[in-house]
Amino acid sequence: MKMSPPRLLIFETPDELYHVAAAYWRRLAQGAVEARGRFLLVLAGGSTPQPLYRRMAQPPYRDDVPWPQTHVFWGDERLVPPDSPQSNYGQAWNLMLKHVPVPPEQVHPIPGELEPQEAAAAYSETLATSVKRQAQGQRFWPRFDLVLLGLGSDGHTASLFPGSAAIQEKQRPVRTVHAKYNNRPADRVTLTPPTFSSARQILFLVTGKEKAKALASVLEEEDDPARWPAQAIRPESGRVSWLVDRAAARHIILEEF
Ligand code: 6PG
């Protein structure tokens, strides 16, 4: 698949956004299973995907998404035990995964209970053994079917925060990060831009007026990923779609690009 231009879809309400995101997820999952026998999915943390996870845990999605062929990964994790209310894995497990027929051995959390370097090394190993890789530039990177991402009001995505060295990473698929944001745990592990950028489909979900300035900057300001880390996600042979609600889109000037 060649690179396609980014898509920006603006919805009047978050509910409409989640409705479309859920249907798109199901279609991608079905297509991946048909083409390659499995669906490699990367989940996001934070509050934005919560309504989507709840929706996927209910009919019709609970029953007609190919969960038995779905393999679940995370784009980033806060380094807390899996049963902590701050765990991205814990959140997705409680809202969605425990309610759907995904085989437990196909759920691959970032081990938040470990020390940062150990957690990053363990997750690199998990990716190496569980995800087929594809050449991009001089190296091979994991090739996911769908990556969900959020956007922070400071322009961060996953745990790629403004000024963080992980944004420039060109060699490693996974990095440790230390960053303070909204009283959330500061020690984190994240996939790196080349890993995200190797995915077939990347779906940013952005809602609420608190994100409006960051969203307009990421989409419309000159490229400066060190300041606006979400700009570092640039698939070479995949597609980025931005699903945003009207409140988050209020500072966007050009609605089509
Ligand atoms: C995390 C996330 C992070 C999140 C943004 C947006 O671990 O916190 O993965 O990148 O997506 O911070 O968070 P909200 O959706 O809560 O605004």
PDB file of C-alpha atoms and ligand atoms in Angstrom:
ATOM      1  CA  MET A   1       0.000   0.000   0.000  1.00  0.00           C
ATOM      2  CA  LYS A   2       1.334   3.455  -0.919  1.00  0.00           C
ATOM      3  CA  MET A   3       1.084   6.469   1.375  1.00  0.00           C
ATOM      4  CA  SER A   4      -2.269   8.253   1.135  1.00  0.00           C
ATOM      5  CA  PRO A   5      -2.855  11.865   2.143  1.00  0.00           C
ATOM      6  CA  PRO A   6      -4.111  12.329   5.725  1.00  0.00           C
ATOM      7  CA  ARG A   7      -7.867  12.468   6.172  1.00  0.00           C
ATOM      8  CA  LEU A   8      -9.613  14.888   8.498  1.00  0.00           C
ATOM      9  CA  LEU A   9     -13.158  14.003   9.482  1.00  0.00           C
ATOM     10  CA  ILE A  10     -15.045  16.466  11.673  1.00  0.00           C
ATOM     11  CA  PHE A  11     -18.106  15.223  13.553  1.00  0.00           C
ATOM     12  CA  GLU A  12     -20.784  17.382  15.155  1.00  0.00           C
ATOM     13  CA  THR A  13     -20.795  15.233  18.300  1.00  0.00           C
ATOM     14  CA  PRO A  14     -18.403  12.767  19.961  1.00  0.00           C
ATOM     15  CA  ASP A  15     -21.108  10.127  19.662  1.00  0.00           C
ATOM     16  CA  GLU A  16     -21.054  10.353  15.858  1.00  0.00           C
ATOM     17  CA  LEU A  17     -17.267  10.129  15.950  1.00  0.00           C
ATOM     18  CA  TYR A  18     -17.303   6.947  18.045  1.00  0.00           C
ATOM     19  CA  HIS A  19     -19.999   5.449  15.830  1.00  0.00           C
ATOM     20  CA  VAL A  20     -17.783   5.835  12.747  1.00  0.00           C
ATOM     21  CA  ALA A  21     -14.591   4.786  14.562  1.00  0.00           C
ATOM     22  CA  ALA A  22     -16.235   1.546  15.700  1.00  0.00           C
ATOM     23  CA  ALA A  23     -17.505   0.685  12.215  1.00  0.00           C
ATOM     24  CA  TYR A  24     -14.114   1.485  10.680  1.00  0.00           C
ATOM     25  CA  TRP A  25     -12.316  -0.682  13.285  1.00  0.00           C
ATOM     26  CA  ARG A  26     -14.617  -3.588  12.434  1.00  0.00           C
ATOM     27  CA  ARG A  27     -14.045  -3.172   8.700  1.00  0.00           C
ATOM     28  CA  LEU A  28     -10.271  -3.018   9.082  1.00  0.00           C
ATOM     29  CA  ALA A  29     -10.316  -6.072  11.349  1.00  0.00           C
ATOM     30  CA  GLN A  30     -12.391  -8.075   8.894  1.00  0.00           C
ATOM     31  CA  GLY A  31     -10.177  -7.000   5.975  1.00  0.00           C
ATOM     32  CA  ALA A  32      -6.952  -7.860   7.806  1.00  0.00           C
ATOM     33  CA  VAL A  33      -8.227 -11.304   8.789  1.00  0.00           C
ATOM     34  CA  GLU A  34      -9.366 -11.976   5.242  1.00  0.00           C
ATOM     35  CA  ALA A  35      -6.036 -10.866   3.776  1.00  0.00           C
ATOM     36  CA  ARG A  36      -3.537 -12.069   6.374  1.00  0.00           C
ATOM     37  CA  GLY A  37      -5.389 -14.279   8.837  1.00  0.00           C
ATOM     38  CA  ARG A  38      -5.083 -11.928  11.829  1.00  0.00           C
ATOM     39  CA  PHE A  39      -5.638  -8.352  12.973  1.00  0.00           C
ATOM     40  CA  LEU A  40      -2.815  -6.540  14.781  1.00  0.00           C
ATOM     41  CA  LEU A  41      -4.277  -3.733  16.866  1.00  0.00           C
ATOM     42  CA  VAL A  42      -2.559  -1.037  18.967  1.00  0.00           C
ATOM     43  CA  LEU A  43      -4.676   0.628  21.663  1.00  0.00           C
ATOM     44  CA  ALA A  44      -4.322   4.117  23.138  1.00  0.00           C
ATOM     45  CA  GLY A  45      -4.587   5.211  26.759  1.00  0.00           C
ATOM     46  CA  GLY A  46      -6.224   8.334  28.146  1.00  0.00           C
ATOM     47  CA  SER A  47      -9.896   9.164  28.443  1.00  0.00           C
ATOM     48  CA  THR A  48     -10.753   9.806  24.779  1.00  0.00           C
ATOM     49  CA  PRO A  49     -10.981   6.158  23.649  1.00  0.00           C
ATOM     50  CA  GLN A  50     -13.066   5.054  26.660  1.00  0.00           C
ATOM     51  CA  PRO A  51     -16.475   5.423  24.941  1.00  0.00           C
ATOM     52  CA  LEU A  52     -15.102   3.553  21.931  1.00  0.00           C
ATOM     53  CA  TYR A  53     -13.878   0.668  24.091  1.00  0.00           C
ATOM     54  CA  ARG A  54     -17.295   0.497  25.786  1.00  0.00           C
ATOM     55  CA  ARG A  55     -18.974   0.429  22.400  1.00  0.00           C
ATOM     56  CA  MET A  56     -16.739  -2.366  21.093  1.00  0.00           C
ATOM     57  CA  ALA A  57     -17.647  -4.489  24.125  1.00  0.00           C
ATOM     58  CA  GLN A  58     -21.341  -4.443  23.208  1.00  0.00           C
ATOM     59  CA  PRO A  59     -23.414  -5.872  20.343  1.00  0.00           C
ATOM     60  CA  PRO A  60     -23.011  -5.742  17.447  1.00  0.00           C
ATOM     61  CA  TYR A  61     -19.246  -5.270  17.762  1.00  0.00           C
ATOM     62  CA  ARG A  62     -18.799  -7.734  20.610  1.00  0.00           C
ATOM     63  CA  ASP A  63     -20.189 -10.412  18.331  1.00  0.00           C
ATOM     64  CA  ASP A  64     -19.131  -9.556  14.796  1.00  0.00           C
ATOM     65  CA  VAL A  65     -15.582  -8.207  15.137  1.00  0.00           C
ATOM     66  CA  PRO A  66     -13.106 -11.073  14.555  1.00  0.00           C
ATOM     67  CA  TRP A  67     -11.850 -11.045  18.164  1.00  0.00           C
ATOM     68  CA  PRO A  68     -10.466 -14.595  18.013  1.00  0.00           C
ATOM     69  CA  GLN A  69      -8.027 -13.400  15.319  1.00  0.00           C
ATOM     70  CA  THR A  70      -7.277 -10.052  17.004  1.00  0.00           C
ATOM     71  CA  HIS A  71      -3.864  -9.484  18.633  1.00  0.00           C
ATOM     72  CA  VAL A  72      -3.776  -6.531  21.017  1.00  0.00           C
ATOM     73  CA  PHE A  73      -0.838  -4.209  21.785  1.00  0.00           C
ATOM     74  CA  TRP A  74      -0.446  -0.765  23.360  1.00  0.00           C
ATOM     75  CA  GLY A  75       1.099   2.402  21.981  1.00  0.00           C
ATOM     76  CA  ASP A  76       2.246   3.483  25.419  1.00  0.00           C
ATOM     77  CA  GLU A  77       1.931   2.647  29.087  1.00  0.00           C
ATOM     78  CA  ARG A  78       2.306   4.446  32.380  1.00  0.00           C
ATOM     79  CA  LEU A  79       4.625   2.398  34.606  1.00  0.00           C
ATOM     80  CA  VAL A  80       2.117   1.284  37.204  1.00  0.00           C
ATOM     81  CA  PRO A  81       0.876  -2.214  38.045  1.00  0.00           C
ATOM     82  CA  PRO A  82      -1.775  -3.604  35.682  1.00  0.00           C
ATOM     83  CA  ASP A  83      -4.515  -3.304  38.315  1.00  0.00           C
ATOM     84  CA  SER A  84      -3.845   0.401  38.893  1.00  0.00           C
ATOM     85  CA  PRO A  85      -6.637   2.752  37.747  1.00  0.00           C
ATOM     86  CA  GLN A  86      -3.848   4.609  35.864  1.00  0.00           C
ATOM     87  CA  SER A  87      -2.879   1.595  33.763  1.00  0.00           C
ATOM     88  CA  ASN A  88      -3.678   1.892  30.046  1.00  0.00           C
ATOM     89  CA  TYR A  89      -3.808  -1.892  29.872  1.00  0.00           C
ATOM     90  CA  GLY A  90      -6.117  -2.058  32.916  1.00  0.00           C
ATOM     91  CA  GLN A  91      -8.473   0.492  31.415  1.00  0.00           C
ATOM     92  CA  ALA A  92      -8.803  -1.352  28.096  1.00  0.00           C
ATOM     93  CA  TRP A  93      -9.123  -4.686  29.868  1.00  0.00           C
ATOM     94  CA  ASN A  94     -11.935  -3.519  32.123  1.00  0.00           C
ATOM     95  CA  LEU A  95     -13.886  -1.551  29.538  1.00  0.00           C
ATOM     96  CA  MET A  96     -13.527  -3.908  26.607  1.00  0.00           C
ATOM     97  CA  LEU A  97     -11.152  -6.851  26.526  1.00  0.00           C
ATOM     98  CA  LYS A  98     -12.644  -8.854  29.375  1.00  0.00           C
ATOM     99  CA  HIS A  99     -16.055  -8.669  27.673  1.00  0.00           C
ATOM    100  CA  VAL A 100     -15.009  -9.923  24.215  1.00  0.00           C
ATOM    101  CA  PRO A 101     -13.759 -13.301  22.965  1.00  0.00           C
ATOM    102  CA  VAL A 102     -10.125 -12.298  22.405  1.00  0.00           C
ATOM    103  CA  PRO A 103      -7.787 -15.151  23.437  1.00  0.00           C
ATOM    104  CA  PRO A 104      -5.828 -13.989  26.519  1.00  0.00           C
ATOM    105  CA  GLU A 105      -2.533 -15.146  24.971  1.00  0.00           C
ATOM    106  CA  GLN A 106      -3.123 -12.622  22.164  1.00  0.00           C
ATOM    107  CA  VAL A 107      -3.249  -9.693  24.596  1.00  0.00           C
ATOM    108  CA  HIS A 108       0.221  -8.138  24.916  1.00  0.00           C
ATOM    109  CA  PRO A 109       0.375  -5.400  27.572  1.00  0.00           C
ATOM    110  CA  ILE A 110       3.500  -3.317  28.149  1.00  0.00           C
ATOM    111  CA  PRO A 111       4.623  -4.646  31.571  1.00  0.00           C
ATOM    112  CA  GLY A 112       4.012  -1.528  33.669  1.00  0.00           C
ATOM    113  CA  GLU A 113       5.061  -3.288  36.858  1.00  0.00           C
ATOM    114  CA  LEU A 114       8.723  -3.458  35.721  1.00  0.00           C
ATOM    115  CA  GLU A 115      11.494  -0.860  35.909  1.00  0.00           C
ATOM    116  CA  PRO A 116      11.488   1.435  32.832  1.00  0.00           C
ATOM    117  CA  GLN A 117      14.442  -0.135  30.968  1.00  0.00           C
ATOM    118  CA  GLU A 118      13.256  -3.656  31.711  1.00  0.00           C
ATOM    119  CA  ALA A 119       9.727  -2.867  30.548  1.00  0.00           C
ATOM    120  CA  ALA A 120      11.013  -1.352  27.293  1.00  0.00           C
ATOM    121  CA  ALA A 121      13.320  -4.335  26.654  1.00  0.00           C
ATOM    122  CA  ALA A 122      10.534  -6.815  27.389  1.00  0.00           C
ATOM    123  CA  TYR A 123       8.157  -5.040  25.016  1.00  0.00           C
ATOM    124  CA  SER A 124      10.759  -4.870  22.234  1.00  0.00           C
ATOM    125  CA  GLU A 125      11.069  -8.631  22.614  1.00  0.00           C
ATOM    126  CA  THR A 126       7.278  -9.047  22.508  1.00  0.00           C
ATOM    127  CA  LEU A 127       7.122  -7.052  19.273  1.00  0.00           C
ATOM    128  CA  ALA A 128       9.999  -9.008  17.753  1.00  0.00           C
ATOM    129  CA  THR A 129       8.311 -12.339  18.428  1.00  0.00           C
ATOM    130  CA  SER A 130       4.656 -11.409  17.796  1.00  0.00           C
ATOM    131  CA  VAL A 131       4.548  -8.905  14.930  1.00  0.00           C
ATOM    132  CA  LYS A 132       5.789  -9.398  11.405  1.00  0.00           C
ATOM    133  CA  ARG A 133       8.169  -6.635  10.404  1.00  0.00           C
ATOM    134  CA  GLN A 134       8.620  -4.718   7.204  1.00  0.00           C
ATOM    135  CA  ALA A 135      11.532  -2.751   5.798  1.00  0.00           C
ATOM    136  CA  GLN A 136      11.371   1.011   6.095  1.00  0.00           C
ATOM    137  CA  GLY A 137      14.553   2.921   5.346  1.00  0.00           C
ATOM    138  CA  GLN A 138      17.513   0.874   6.537  1.00  0.00           C
ATOM    139  CA  ARG A 139      15.632  -1.112   9.163  1.00  0.00           C
ATOM    140  CA  PHE A 140      12.712  -3.435   9.800  1.00  0.00           C
ATOM    141  CA  TRP A 141       9.763  -2.235  11.884  1.00  0.00           C
ATOM    142  CA  PRO A 142       6.645  -3.947  13.243  1.00  0.00           C
ATOM    143  CA  ARG A 143       3.725  -3.557  10.847  1.00  0.00           C
ATOM    144  CA  PHE A 144       0.421  -3.106  12.718  1.00  0.00           C
ATOM    145  CA  ASP A 145      -2.965  -3.090  11.008  1.00  0.00           C
ATOM    146  CA  LEU A 146      -4.560  -0.358  13.127  1.00  0.00           C
ATOM    147  CA  VAL A 147      -3.047   2.062  15.637  1.00  0.00           C
ATOM    148  CA  LEU A 148      -5.321   4.204  17.808  1.00  0.00           C
ATOM    149  CA  LEU A 149      -3.811   7.422  19.110  1.00  0.00           C
ATOM    150  CA  GLY A 150      -4.960  10.377  21.188  1.00  0.00           C
ATOM    151  CA  LEU A 151      -3.684  13.942  21.374  1.00  0.00           C
ATOM    152  CA  GLY A 152      -2.669  15.847  24.508  1.00  0.00           C
ATOM    153  CA  SER A 153      -3.417  19.549  24.892  1.00  0.00           C
ATOM    154  CA  ASP A 154       0.369  20.086  24.631  1.00  0.00           C
ATOM    155  CA  GLY A 155       0.537  18.237  21.290  1.00  0.00           C
ATOM    156  CA  HIS A 156       1.860  14.935  22.665  1.00  0.00           C
ATOM    157  CA  THR A 157       0.672  11.609  21.379  1.00  0.00           C
ATOM    158  CA  ALA A 158       1.209   8.206  23.017  1.00  0.00           C
ATOM    159  CA  SER A 159       4.129   9.083  25.360  1.00  0.00           C
ATOM    160  CA  LEU A 160       5.931  11.252  22.803  1.00  0.00           C
ATOM    161  CA  PHE A 161       5.992  14.550  24.701  1.00  0.00           C
ATOM    162  CA  PRO A 162       7.309  17.939  23.468  1.00  0.00           C
ATOM    163  CA  GLY A 163      11.093  18.025  23.712  1.00  0.00           C
ATOM    164  CA  SER A 164      11.414  14.297  24.425  1.00  0.00           C
ATOM    165  CA  ALA A 165      14.386  12.485  22.851  1.00  0.00           C
ATOM    166  CA  ALA A 166      12.069   9.611  21.895  1.00  0.00           C
ATOM    167  CA  ILE A 167      10.630  11.801  19.117  1.00  0.00           C
ATOM    168  CA  GLN A 168      13.963  11.638  17.264  1.00  0.00           C
ATOM    169  CA  GLU A 169      14.420   7.888  17.708  1.00  0.00           C
ATOM    170  CA  LYS A 170      15.475   6.169  14.471  1.00  0.00           C
ATOM    171  CA  GLN A 171      16.752   2.786  15.707  1.00  0.00           C
ATOM    172  CA  ARG A 172      14.668   1.415  18.551  1.00  0.00           C
ATOM    173  CA  PRO A 173      11.006   0.368  18.312  1.00  0.00           C
ATOM    174  CA  VAL A 174      10.314   1.140  22.004  1.00  0.00           C
ATOM    175  CA  ARG A 175      11.654   3.819  24.392  1.00  0.00           C
ATOM    176  CA  THR A 176      11.358   4.866  28.006  1.00  0.00           C
ATOM    177  CA  VAL A 177      10.100   8.389  28.713  1.00  0.00           C
ATOM    178  CA  HIS A 178       9.842  10.524  31.842  1.00  0.00           C
ATOM    179  CA  ALA A 179       7.259  13.290  31.474  1.00  0.00           C
ATOM    180  CA  LYS A 180       4.736  15.063  33.682  1.00  0.00           C
ATOM    181  CA  TYR A 181       1.250  15.635  32.292  1.00  0.00           C
ATOM    182  CA  ASN A 182      -2.005  16.274  34.167  1.00  0.00           C
ATOM    183  CA  ASN A 183      -0.872  14.496  37.358  1.00  0.00           C
ATOM    184  CA  ARG A 184      -0.551  11.232  35.451  1.00  0.00           C
ATOM    185  CA  PRO A 185       2.324   8.847  36.256  1.00  0.00           C
ATOM    186  CA  ALA A 186       5.571  10.292  34.830  1.00  0.00           C
ATOM    187  CA  ASP A 187       7.512   7.104  34.074  1.00  0.00           C
ATOM    188  CA  ARG A 188       6.320   5.669  30.811  1.00  0.00           C
ATOM    189  CA  VAL A 189       7.194   3.388  27.923  1.00  0.00           C
ATOM    190  CA  THR A 190       6.203   4.251  24.359  1.00  0.00           C
ATOM    191  CA  LEU A 191       6.442   2.947  20.834  1.00  0.00           C
ATOM    192  CA  THR A 192       8.609   5.264  18.733  1.00  0.00           C
ATOM    193  CA  PRO A 193       7.680   7.283  15.618  1.00  0.00           C
ATOM    194  CA  PRO A 194       9.117   4.777  13.094  1.00  0.00           C
ATOM    195  CA  THR A 195       7.100   1.995  14.753  1.00  0.00           C
ATOM    196  CA  PHE A 196       3.853   3.977  14.610  1.00  0.00           C
ATOM    197  CA  SER A 197       4.667   5.208  11.108  1.00  0.00           C
ATOM    198  CA  SER A 198       5.008   1.646   9.806  1.00  0.00           C
ATOM    199  CA  ALA A 199       1.350   0.862  10.557  1.00  0.00           C
ATOM    200  CA  ARG A 200      -1.178   0.322   7.806  1.00  0.00           C
ATOM    201  CA  GLN A 201      -3.770   2.624   9.404  1.00  0.00           C
ATOM    202  CA  ILE A 202      -3.414   5.222  12.140  1.00  0.00           C
ATOM    203  CA  LEU A 203      -6.514   6.681  13.707  1.00  0.00           C
ATOM    204  CA  PHE A 204      -6.202   9.793  15.864  1.00  0.00           C
ATOM    205  CA  LEU A 205      -9.270  10.411  18.030  1.00  0.00           C
ATOM    206  CA  VAL A 206      -9.572  13.975  19.348  1.00  0.00           C
ATOM    207  CA  THR A 207     -12.514  15.481  21.225  1.00  0.00           C
ATOM    208  CA  GLY A 208     -13.166  18.609  23.280  1.00  0.00           C
ATOM    209  CA  LYS A 209     -12.236  22.268  23.136  1.00  0.00           C
ATOM    210  CA  GLU A 210      -9.171  21.733  25.395  1.00  0.00           C
ATOM    211  CA  LYS A 211      -7.501  20.079  22.400  1.00  0.00           C
ATOM    212  CA  ALA A 212      -8.457  22.724  19.821  1.00  0.00           C
ATOM    213  CA  LYS A 213      -5.232  24.765  19.872  1.00  0.00           C
ATOM    214  CA  ALA A 214      -2.975  21.699  19.805  1.00  0.00           C
ATOM    215  CA  LEU A 215      -4.975  20.105  16.999  1.00  0.00           C
ATOM    216  CA  ALA A 216      -4.822  23.198  14.789  1.00  0.00           C
ATOM    217  CA  SER A 217      -1.086  23.526  15.471  1.00  0.00           C
ATOM    218  CA  VAL A 218      -0.330  19.885  14.678  1.00  0.00           C
ATOM    219  CA  LEU A 219      -2.306  20.001  11.445  1.00  0.00           C
ATOM    220  CA  GLU A 220      -1.622  23.516  10.218  1.00  0.00           C
ATOM    221  CA  GLU A 221       1.668  24.799  11.643  1.00  0.00           C
ATOM    222  CA  GLU A 222       5.015  24.221  10.005  1.00  0.00           C
ATOM    223  CA  ASP A 223       6.569  20.843  10.791  1.00  0.00           C
ATOM    224  CA  ASP A 224       8.258  20.891  14.194  1.00  0.00           C
ATOM    225  CA  PRO A 225       7.773  17.459  15.787  1.00  0.00           C
ATOM    226  CA  ALA A 226       9.924  18.396  18.786  1.00  0.00           C
ATOM    227  CA  ARG A 227       7.229  20.986  19.637  1.00  0.00           C
ATOM    228  CA  TRP A 228       4.216  19.085  18.223  1.00  0.00           C
ATOM    229  CA  PRO A 229       5.117  15.395  18.598  1.00  0.00           C
ATOM    230  CA  ALA A 230       2.011  14.144  16.792  1.00  0.00           C
ATOM    231  CA  GLN A 231       3.618  15.537  13.618  1.00  0.00           C
ATOM    232  CA  ALA A 232       6.280  12.819  13.972  1.00  0.00           C
ATOM    233  CA  ILE A 233       3.745  10.155  12.952  1.00  0.00           C
ATOM    234  CA  ARG A 234       4.121  10.004   9.172  1.00  0.00           C
ATOM    235  CA  PRO A 235       3.378   6.682   7.546  1.00  0.00           C
ATOM    236  CA  GLU A 236       5.450   5.824   4.507  1.00  0.00           C
ATOM    237  CA  SER A 237       3.040   3.222   3.211  1.00  0.00           C
ATOM    238  CA  GLY A 238      -0.108   3.604   5.271  1.00  0.00           C
ATOM    239  CA  ARG A 239      -2.752   6.156   6.121  1.00  0.00           C
ATOM    240  CA  VAL A 240      -3.462   8.620   8.913  1.00  0.00           C
ATOM    241  CA  SER A 241      -7.049   9.601   9.656  1.00  0.00           C
ATOM    242  CA  TRP A 242      -7.982  12.297  12.159  1.00  0.00           C
ATOM    243  CA  LEU A 243     -11.444  11.798  13.651  1.00  0.00           C
ATOM    244  CA  VAL A 244     -12.256  14.937  15.611  1.00  0.00           C
ATOM    245  CA  ASP A 245     -15.365  16.555  17.026  1.00  0.00           C
ATOM    246  CA  ARG A 246     -16.558  20.077  16.266  1.00  0.00           C
ATOM    247  CA  ALA A 247     -15.265  21.392  19.624  1.00  0.00           C
ATOM    248  CA  ALA A 248     -11.730  20.153  18.950  1.00  0.00           C
ATOM    249  CA  ALA A 249     -11.863  21.465  15.367  1.00  0.00           C
ATOM    250  CA  ARG A 250     -12.783  25.037  16.297  1.00  0.00           C
ATOM    251  CA  HIS A 251      -9.354  26.542  15.462  1.00  0.00           C
ATOM    252  CA  ILE A 252      -8.788  24.624  12.243  1.00  0.00           C
ATOM    253  CA  ILE A 253      -8.888  27.021   9.313  1.00  0.00           C
ATOM    254  CA  LEU A 254      -8.626  24.691   6.332  1.00  0.00           C
ATOM    255  CA  GLU A 255     -10.991  21.800   6.844  1.00  0.00           C
ATOM    256  CA  GLU A 256      -9.764  19.880   3.842  1.00  0.00           C
ATOM    257  CA  PHE A 257      -6.221  18.935   3.091  1.00  0.00           C
TER     258      PHE A 257
HETATM  259  C1  6PG B   1      -1.612   8.156  27.996  1.00  0.00           C
HETATM  260  C2  6PG B   1      -1.975   8.228  26.527  1.00  0.00           C
HETATM  261  C3  6PG B   1      -1.836   9.621  25.989  1.00  0.00           C
HETATM  262  C4  6PG B   1      -3.244  10.132  25.720  1.00  0.00           C
HETATM  263  C5  6PG B   1      -3.271  11.632  25.697  1.00  0.00           C
HETATM  264  C6  6PG B   1      -4.691  12.153  25.586  1.00  0.00           C
HETATM  265  O1  6PG B   1      -1.031   7.194  28.436  1.00  0.00           O
HETATM  266  O2  6PG B   1      -1.974   9.092  28.714  1.00  0.00           O
HETATM  267  O3  6PG B   1      -1.711   7.223  25.737  1.00  0.00           O
HETATM  268  O4  6PG B   1      -1.031   9.817  24.890  1.00  0.00           O
HETATM  269  O5  6PG B   1      -3.716   9.610  24.509  1.00  0.00           O
HETATM  270  O6  6PG B   1      -2.691  12.108  26.874  1.00  0.00           O
HETATM  271  O7  6PG B   1      -5.354  11.813  26.772  1.00  0.00           O
HETATM  272  P1  6PG B   1      -6.897  12.071  26.967  1.00  0.00           P
HETATM  273  O8  6PG B   1      -7.581  11.223  25.958  1.00  0.00           O
HETATM  274  O9  6PG B   1      -7.197  11.662  28.370  1.00  0.00           O
HETATM  275  O10 6PG B   1      -7.090  13.521  26.719  1.00  0.00           O
END
